[in-house]
Every structure is written in structure tokens, then in C-alpha cells.
Amino acid sequence: MTGLGRRGVLALGAVLVLAACTSTEKSTEKPEAVKLRTDLAPLKGWFGGLGPMTGAHWLPKRLGADRPKSRVTIPGPTDFHMVGTVRLKAGTVAAITAAPRWHFRPEAPAEPTPELAAFMPGNAKWVRSRDFDDHLAAGSYQGAFHLDPRTDTVYFDIPEPLATTEP
């Protein structure tokens, strides 16, 4: 190694580390299936500020789950993404959106995943308030809550993890 010098040795070391982290075999494993959930208990704990919930359809998705198992990933604080719909007791969404302090404005959510499309209300008049988003999150996560007063439906999209436990 006398001819490589210090930079050469460092470069060689970097190449060896990268080679060790990269798999050369093709993975035959399929990504983890995302299961549609309907349980309300976790949602009541996380989004209790919405009020009384009567039903839900939601997906917790582990970020990077679509990558082959042989690929090295580094876990981080954004391991989960949650998206779903929650139905509230009749009149609850109208009461929330009528409060002037939230400043709700018309805003449609992003296209739902195929698993959730069937649970999105037709002809919804979605509104959103970033102030209300922040209120629900209470500084624990970032996310978006779109509300439809006509159907008492809330569509949530939480790209950051909740401060509590894994869903």
C-alpha cells in the first residue's frame, strides 16, 4: 500500500464499505402488503381533537417497505406514513369548520391510494386549515386534515410519524 498514499487508502476503504452494503443478488421477496385498517382506538388516541368517530379506513405504511429486503436501509424518524378517512358523528365537521379561528379554505386532498378510493365520499367539498392541522398535531407530527362538512368525513395524510408508538 505504499504507492496508494493516504487518499488512495481512504478511497479504497470507501469502495469496500459501499460494496459491503450493496447486494448483488436479486431479491425475490415481495414488498410487505399494506393492510387496510378499520380500528378506531389508535385514531381516537392520535386525533382525539376531531371529536366522536363512527368509522374509519386507514393505511399505515412503513416507508421503504417497497424496497427489496436485501437492500440496506437506515431507519430514521420518518419510518411511517399514514393516510385514511374517518367518519365523525353527524354535524361534527360542520361545527369544526364553522369556528372562525381555524380559517378553513377550500382545498382538495391528493389522489387517494387505490385501497382508499372506495371510501372517499363522492362530490365532497373538501376544506382545510393549516391552523387546525397544527392544533391536532400539537407539535408531535406534521400532517394534513381535509374535512367535508356534508358527509362528516375527514381525510388525513400524515407523512411524519406520530410521537406515540408505531401504528
XYZ file of C-alpha atoms in Angstrom:
167
model
C 0.000 0.000 0.000
C 2.986 2.273 -0.191
C 2.043 3.541 -3.668
C -1.574 4.391 -2.801
C -0.975 7.124 -0.305
C -3.434 8.342 2.285
C -6.157 9.428 -0.201
C -5.893 6.167 -2.095
C -6.330 4.133 1.084
C -9.372 6.238 2.058
C -10.906 5.851 -1.399
C -10.315 2.102 -1.343
C -11.919 1.914 2.100
C -14.974 3.825 0.875
C -15.350 1.467 -2.086
C -15.149 -1.567 0.201
C -17.775 -0.142 2.576
C -20.155 0.580 -0.300
C -19.590 -2.879 -1.757
C -20.422 -4.457 1.587
C -23.702 -2.519 1.788
C -24.843 -3.333 -1.733
C -26.357 -6.684 -2.517
C -25.532 -8.246 -5.872
C -28.303 -10.833 -5.774
C -31.808 -10.022 -6.935
C -34.422 -10.209 -4.232
C -37.386 -12.445 -4.915
C -39.250 -11.195 -1.867
C -42.335 -9.126 -2.488
C -42.914 -5.894 -0.597
C -44.907 -6.088 2.604
C -48.635 -5.958 1.879
C -50.350 -2.874 3.204
C -53.436 -3.880 5.141
C -56.444 -1.610 5.311
C -57.365 -0.976 8.918
C -60.734 -0.028 10.381
C -59.946 0.076 14.086
C -60.726 3.374 15.792
C -58.764 3.068 19.040
C -55.392 4.294 17.707
C -57.045 7.116 15.764
C -59.011 8.259 18.809
C -55.743 8.459 20.722
C -53.889 10.329 17.985
C -56.699 12.521 16.631
C -58.989 12.878 19.636
C -59.477 16.564 18.845
C -61.651 15.603 15.879
C -64.482 14.503 18.135
C -66.621 11.359 18.198
C -65.616 8.910 15.462
C -68.085 6.477 13.937
C -65.909 4.679 11.379
C -62.536 4.690 9.670
C -60.485 3.204 6.857
C -56.779 3.839 7.057
C -53.401 2.580 5.970
C -50.210 2.638 7.976
C -47.328 2.261 5.558
C -43.740 1.642 6.503
C -41.635 3.875 4.301
C -39.149 1.857 2.309
C -41.267 -1.299 2.596
C -41.377 -1.467 -1.188
C -37.619 -1.870 -1.335
C -36.141 -5.362 -1.541
C -35.173 -6.862 1.810
C -31.585 -7.282 0.660
C -31.127 -3.536 0.274
C -29.618 -1.864 3.288
C -31.802 0.919 4.659
C -31.170 3.216 7.531
C -34.098 3.632 9.893
C -34.977 7.200 10.624
C -37.585 9.295 12.327
C -39.909 9.123 9.296
C -40.491 5.369 9.158
C -44.282 5.555 8.744
C -46.784 7.287 6.545
C -50.454 7.166 7.465
C -53.376 8.024 5.249
C -57.084 7.390 5.659
C -60.640 8.530 6.181
C -62.526 8.989 9.426
C -66.274 9.446 9.737
C -67.424 11.662 12.583
C -70.736 11.945 14.396
C -73.310 13.879 12.333
C -72.758 17.639 12.460
C -69.268 17.462 13.973
C -67.382 18.588 10.857
C -69.820 21.466 10.268
C -69.228 22.642 13.833
C -65.444 22.442 13.436
C -65.366 24.274 10.118
C -67.767 26.977 11.337
C -65.290 28.112 14.020
C -63.741 31.339 12.636
C -60.416 30.829 14.424
C -59.437 27.963 12.087
C -59.718 29.838 8.776
C -60.808 26.858 6.676
C -60.389 27.263 2.912
C -61.387 25.006 0.007
C -58.618 22.505 -0.721
C -58.928 19.012 -2.143
C -56.623 16.273 -0.876
C -54.169 14.468 -3.122
C -55.414 11.484 -5.095
C -56.079 8.694 -2.570
C -54.361 5.346 -2.774
C -56.374 2.669 -4.639
C -57.157 0.941 -1.330
C -58.862 4.092 -0.004
C -60.573 5.376 -3.152
C -63.774 3.429 -2.450
C -64.127 5.129 0.933
C -63.833 8.705 -0.313
C -67.183 10.495 -0.445
C -68.371 11.406 -3.925
C -68.745 15.110 -4.695
C -67.068 16.107 -1.449
C -66.488 19.807 -0.799
C -63.146 19.485 0.971
C -61.769 22.261 3.157
C -58.507 22.525 5.060
C -56.996 24.747 7.716
C -53.298 24.663 8.466
C -54.099 26.166 11.857
C -56.397 23.226 12.564
C -53.729 20.798 11.300
C -51.268 22.308 13.789
C -53.857 22.193 16.573
C -54.495 18.472 16.071
C -50.802 17.658 15.772
C -49.929 19.637 18.919
C -46.307 19.786 17.755
C -45.938 15.979 17.659
C -46.049 15.467 13.882
C -46.883 17.151 10.590
C -49.884 16.261 8.535
C -52.926 17.422 6.632
C -56.579 17.045 7.562
C -59.164 17.695 4.844
C -62.748 17.924 6.056
C -66.056 17.518 4.206
C -68.937 19.026 6.237
C -71.590 17.445 4.012
C -70.569 13.853 4.855
C -68.759 14.395 8.181
C -65.676 12.809 6.657
C -62.069 13.679 7.433
C -59.273 12.612 5.104
C -55.877 12.584 6.800
C -52.398 12.315 5.366
C -49.609 12.089 7.923
C -46.187 11.862 6.288
C -44.364 12.206 9.586
C -44.519 9.714 12.438
C -46.724 10.169 15.426
C -44.960 10.817 18.690
C -46.533 7.740 20.239
C -45.980 4.146 19.217
C -45.958 2.536 15.809
C -49.474 2.044 14.333
